[in-house]
Amino acid sequence: FWLGSFGGGLMRLDPATGRDTGVRLETSSKIVHSITEWQDQHGIRWLVVGTDAGILLVDPVTLKSREYTFHVGHYPQQVQSRNMAHQVFVDRQNIMWVCTEYGVCYVQPSRQHFELWNISAPGGPTPSEGDWIYSRCVIPGGFIMSHFVGPWLYVFNRDGTLVRTITHMQTNLGYLALADSLKPFYLYNQGDSILWFTTNQYLVRYNLRERRAVVYKLPDAVPYTGLRTILPLDDHTWWIRTRNNGPNGIYVFDPVRRRFTKHYTNYPGCGHCVPQQLFHMYLTSRKELYVTALGGGLFRWDKGTEHFLPVFTFRGKDLERHSNSFEDVTEDSRGILWIATYTGLFAWDPLTKRVVQDYTGDEQIGGIEISHVLFDGGQNMWLSTERGIFYILHATGAIRRMNSVEELTNNFTNGIFEYGSDHFIYASIRGYLVRVRPSDVLGSVSLAGEVHFSDATVMDLPSHFHYDAAGEKEMIIAPGQNRFAVDFSVMNYDGGNRYYYRLDGVMNNWQENENGHLAFYNLSPGKYTLYVRGSNLYGEVLSKEDKVTIIVRPPWWQTVWFRGLALALVLVFSIFLFRRRIRIIRREAAFRQRIAETEMMALRAQMNPHFIFNSLNSIENFIMRNEKRLASDYLNKFARLIRLILENSRVDAVPIEKDIEALQLYVDLEQLRFNHKFDYKAIVSHTLLHDNYRVPPMLIQPFVENAIVHGLANSDKPGLLLLVAVDLQRDYIKYIVEDNGVGNAQAAAYKEKNRPGHQSLGLLITQERINIFNQRYNSGATLQIVDLYDNQQQPAGTRVEIKIKPV
């Protein structure tokens, strides 16, 4: 058992003996507020102790401890004197939560890829006000470093603890302070004990064992000449770049003879001189030497002529999105030069003199200033940028941002960024040195962060999730509530998160959401399943998902019972309409059949065999009596009548003029057959003859035939007359067929005597035709037969009146 006390620190209790033992901790605090267990990124278990001075990691086996306090440079909102950790807690994802007086912090193992070394000397400025590491050099037992602004040299052990600060040196010029013109900048280790460093005015050789230095002054130096980086070309030749704010160029130093041998400088009008405002020098594997300058692009040094030749700059349209200020140059395993600029990164092939890859337009690293570029042992590329540290995977080309330090303000101009022989990357930020092992970053596995629904609203009012019988979340939306929203959270603290959702029944693919807030409008009634999940910053999907069933209830007119009822009503009505339509079709078919039959019967009536036989007999008599003219005239009329009857029988209605013509031909033939026993008078309205009025063909012919055959033929009185009158009365045509024969009753008696049992169908057929005409055209036609009498009430003939609408 581990016990924390107020004033007694940490104690260990043995339950077997009941004895407790105090544990000596690497802290001055004796107040322990909280204790928990935690497993770091390497799988090592620690005892985490929350104290008044921060937190401590205690090895439960060796009891060794290490104190961690808040670094105000990293967390500027903290106050250095208040490091109290009230509560430490580890959750199911192995995230350590630390409760302080100024908020809650968390520590996640997957993010512990770097070490943060405080580079401030005791009593010096706080890290938030601190300097940057300008140069780092390996020495026996640790490292020695220089600051960008501040003086002195700083010696660290291998654990990153500052163990010594070198403020003065015994030199050949006396005991001098490492300040002003002797302030160290670039460090170069020659063997285990010899350290070289540059200053503004001198090159210094320092013996670490003897702690003595030799100062080599520039032959033409001024106080602010500014020696900076050293590039060894061979055993006798070092190039030393000067600061990038003037024309001082490059000095050449012989480390064996220990003297300056040459100075490449710049002067006005020189086309082959070293460029002004140098940024970088780089020696390739082919022993080609390149330099870059502010706004000047890339230059190659020609050894034969000792000229600096410009080899590449962006021009024209390419210059619109590129910069010719090349800050850093390095080489990959293929000999391709990778160049970091003010606006991004590109690759240049020195053999073809072409840009072979360009990241200037990339979404993540395009258009930003990149100060350093380097390759690790696996040929993965690492970049120091104004947005932090990025790396490009050699295997896939994928670009990643180092989440572990994304909050760190990486000073991309002043600090170092280098890959050490110990396979660590060293990056400088204000007040600290960051040490990263690339293999830890590249081999890390993100935790399977969970995703949870957190809130729901319906019509902008808070709502709750319900649970069905199986324990699954569901959300019920009442009818008319056409606006609702849900929020979900990604429980992943390993850098930036991305949010995805899929609504089954609406979309098939996952859609990305900006912040986990989903709003839905006018969703159709039904049952949906909403799935949500998250991913890290690079789209690597986390394994856990969450889902909720959304039930949108329909209004009553969209319910199943209403739709079933409506469907049943539609079905019944459709059956009714279907059957009604069948009845109509059948009735129309029967009606058309009646028309056809009636028209055929009318045709047969008009083509009366007796009439035809009698007509042919009359023609024969005329021929036998050698009355050729009468026979020809009779035959012509007979032929015309037959032709008109056949033509008119094919249509429903004919012009009244043609109908009167056919009737005239029929009467003429009957007059010839009866030897002009009666006279015929036709009175037809002038309007009817000259306008396009159409009537059923030969409609009154049966009545004319009856008048002639039964009324006039059986009468012996003189002055027999057949009258046919046709007139237009409003919307109707009125026919009058009148004879002064024996009358209807006596004609019937003669018919029964001469042709007993014979039933005449002409009148019935005509009546049927009138009825059909009324049904088809809604004409309201009428038929009236009137017996005529004289003053003595004796039969004096028959009148037929027909009223019909013209078509």
Tab-separated table of C-alpha atoms in Angstrom, residues 412-562:
chain	number	residue	atom	x	y	z
A	412	PHE	CA	12.154	28.161	-37.350
A	413	THR	CA	14.709	30.951	-37.879
A	414	ASN	CA	16.963	31.072	-34.857
A	415	GLY	CA	17.165	27.553	-33.511
A	416	ILE	CA	18.940	24.364	-34.517
A	417	PHE	CA	17.254	21.455	-36.273
A	418	GLU	CA	19.576	18.514	-36.810
A	419	TYR	CA	19.807	14.719	-36.851
A	420	GLY	CA	22.401	13.516	-34.382
A	421	SER	CA	24.683	10.511	-34.437
A	422	ASP	CA	22.619	9.106	-31.560
A	423	HIS	CA	19.630	8.923	-33.978
A	424	PHE	CA	17.724	11.704	-32.224
A	425	ILE	CA	16.427	14.871	-33.850
A	426	TYR	CA	17.276	18.029	-31.926
A	427	ALA	CA	15.041	21.075	-32.389
A	428	SER	CA	15.336	24.389	-30.609
A	429	ILE	CA	12.422	26.425	-29.308
A	430	ARG	CA	12.405	29.420	-26.994
A	431	GLY	CA	13.723	28.341	-23.630
A	432	TYR	CA	13.991	24.634	-24.458
A	433	LEU	CA	15.663	22.018	-26.566
A	434	VAL	CA	13.334	19.329	-27.923
A	435	ARG	CA	14.835	15.887	-28.444
A	436	VAL	CA	12.833	13.422	-30.560
A	437	ARG	CA	13.576	9.850	-31.598
A	438	PRO	CA	12.098	9.430	-35.120
A	439	SER	CA	11.485	5.719	-34.636
A	440	ASP	CA	9.239	6.476	-31.637
A	441	VAL	CA	7.147	8.878	-33.669
A	442	LEU	CA	6.966	6.706	-36.781
A	443	GLY	CA	6.256	3.520	-34.832
A	444	SER	CA	3.646	4.956	-32.507
A	445	VAL	CA	0.101	3.645	-32.625
A	446	SER	CA	-2.775	5.949	-31.877
A	447	LEU	CA	-5.152	4.788	-29.200
A	448	ALA	CA	-8.519	3.464	-30.260
A	449	GLY	CA	-10.342	6.565	-29.109
A	450	GLU	CA	-14.001	6.132	-28.329
A	451	VAL	CA	-16.825	8.144	-29.835
A	452	HIS	CA	-19.889	9.120	-27.824
A	453	PHE	CA	-23.092	11.058	-28.407
A	454	SER	CA	-23.231	13.872	-25.892
A	455	ASP	CA	-26.235	16.126	-26.540
A	456	ALA	CA	-29.462	16.250	-28.525
A	457	THR	CA	-31.992	18.984	-29.247
A	458	VAL	CA	-35.404	18.910	-30.906
A	459	MET	CA	-36.775	22.193	-32.218
A	460	ASP	CA	-33.888	23.903	-30.361
A	461	LEU	CA	-35.004	22.437	-27.017
A	462	PRO	CA	-32.914	19.905	-25.045
A	463	SER	CA	-33.882	16.308	-25.642
A	464	HIS	CA	-32.835	12.948	-24.205
A	465	PHE	CA	-31.739	9.660	-25.684
A	466	HIS	CA	-33.975	6.695	-24.910
A	467	TYR	CA	-32.991	3.043	-24.775
A	468	ASP	CA	-34.848	0.168	-26.401
A	469	ALA	CA	-35.266	-3.337	-24.966
A	470	ALA	CA	-31.812	-4.320	-26.256
A	471	GLY	CA	-30.180	-1.336	-24.537
A	472	GLU	CA	-29.510	0.535	-27.801
A	473	LYS	CA	-29.844	4.316	-27.909
A	474	GLU	CA	-32.776	5.722	-29.811
A	475	MET	CA	-34.223	9.138	-30.433
A	476	ILE	CA	-37.931	9.624	-31.170
A	477	ILE	CA	-39.031	12.645	-33.197
A	478	ALA	CA	-42.726	13.491	-32.893
A	479	PRO	CA	-44.826	14.548	-35.933
A	480	GLY	CA	-44.267	18.144	-36.934
A	481	GLN	CA	-40.870	18.404	-35.209
A	482	ASN	CA	-38.912	18.784	-38.412
A	483	ARG	CA	-35.679	20.148	-36.906
A	484	PHE	CA	-33.355	18.313	-34.547
A	485	ALA	CA	-29.621	18.099	-33.844
A	486	VAL	CA	-27.163	15.792	-32.125
A	487	ASP	CA	-23.612	16.321	-30.916
A	488	PHE	CA	-20.900	13.714	-30.565
A	489	SER	CA	-17.386	13.793	-29.147
A	490	VAL	CA	-14.230	11.948	-30.144
A	491	MET	CA	-12.473	10.764	-26.994
A	492	ASN	CA	-9.013	11.056	-28.491
A	493	TYR	CA	-6.468	13.541	-27.183
A	494	ASP	CA	-3.652	12.539	-29.507
A	495	GLY	CA	-3.638	15.732	-31.547
A	496	GLY	CA	-6.387	17.131	-33.766
A	497	ASN	CA	-9.525	15.074	-34.350
A	498	ARG	CA	-11.746	14.687	-37.387
A	499	TYR	CA	-15.418	13.782	-37.264
A	500	TYR	CA	-17.370	11.453	-39.573
A	501	TYR	CA	-20.997	10.367	-39.752
A	502	ARG	CA	-23.278	8.183	-41.853
A	503	LEU	CA	-27.085	8.156	-41.810
A	504	ASP	CA	-28.371	4.821	-43.088
A	505	GLY	CA	-31.310	5.262	-45.391
A	506	VAL	CA	-30.067	8.647	-46.601
A	507	MET	CA	-26.377	8.212	-47.469
A	508	ASN	CA	-24.182	5.239	-48.260
A	509	ASN	CA	-20.754	6.757	-47.605
A	510	TRP	CA	-19.170	8.403	-44.580
A	511	GLN	CA	-19.321	12.198	-44.586
A	512	GLU	CA	-16.874	14.447	-42.735
A	513	ASN	CA	-18.182	16.955	-40.226
A	514	GLU	CA	-16.366	19.983	-38.916
A	515	ASN	CA	-16.960	19.773	-35.168
A	516	GLY	CA	-19.251	16.880	-34.260
A	517	HIS	CA	-22.465	18.927	-34.444
A	518	LEU	CA	-25.067	17.433	-36.782
A	519	ALA	CA	-28.315	19.216	-37.650
A	520	PHE	CA	-31.157	17.630	-39.614
A	521	TYR	CA	-34.120	19.342	-41.249
A	522	ASN	CA	-37.338	17.916	-42.706
A	523	LEU	CA	-36.228	14.314	-42.462
A	524	SER	CA	-38.864	12.045	-43.976
A	525	PRO	CA	-40.796	9.856	-41.515
A	526	GLY	CA	-39.143	6.514	-40.970
A	527	LYS	CA	-36.484	4.677	-39.004
A	528	TYR	CA	-32.827	5.631	-39.472
A	529	THR	CA	-29.545	4.631	-37.868
A	530	LEU	CA	-26.963	7.360	-37.352
A	531	TYR	CA	-23.371	6.110	-37.078
A	532	VAL	CA	-20.521	8.347	-35.921
A	533	ARG	CA	-16.805	7.791	-35.651
A	534	GLY	CA	-13.599	9.786	-35.459
A	535	SER	CA	-10.102	9.867	-36.857
A	536	ASN	CA	-6.867	11.572	-36.066
A	537	LEU	CA	-5.568	14.595	-37.902
A	538	TYR	CA	-4.409	12.514	-40.871
A	539	GLY	CA	-7.612	10.586	-41.455
A	540	GLU	CA	-6.516	7.370	-39.730
A	541	VAL	CA	-9.889	6.104	-38.567
A	542	LEU	CA	-10.297	5.178	-34.920
A	543	SER	CA	-11.764	1.749	-34.363
A	544	LYS	CA	-14.630	2.617	-32.032
A	545	GLU	CA	-18.023	3.817	-33.281
A	546	ASP	CA	-21.295	4.912	-31.722
A	547	LYS	CA	-24.800	4.788	-33.136
A	548	VAL	CA	-28.314	5.923	-32.350
A	549	THR	CA	-31.596	4.836	-33.896
A	550	ILE	CA	-33.670	7.834	-35.009
A	551	ILE	CA	-37.420	7.262	-35.326
A	552	VAL	CA	-39.237	10.080	-37.121
A	553	ARG	CA	-42.939	9.562	-36.479
A	554	PRO	CA	-45.235	10.506	-39.369
A	555	PRO	CA	-48.340	12.729	-39.075
A	556	TRP	CA	-51.660	10.877	-39.001
A	557	TRP	CA	-52.114	11.214	-42.754
A	558	GLN	CA	-48.797	9.438	-43.281
A	559	THR	CA	-49.385	6.594	-40.828
A	560	VAL	CA	-49.650	2.964	-41.902
A	561	TRP	CA	-53.315	2.623	-40.962
A	562	PHE	CA	-54.240	5.786	-42.851
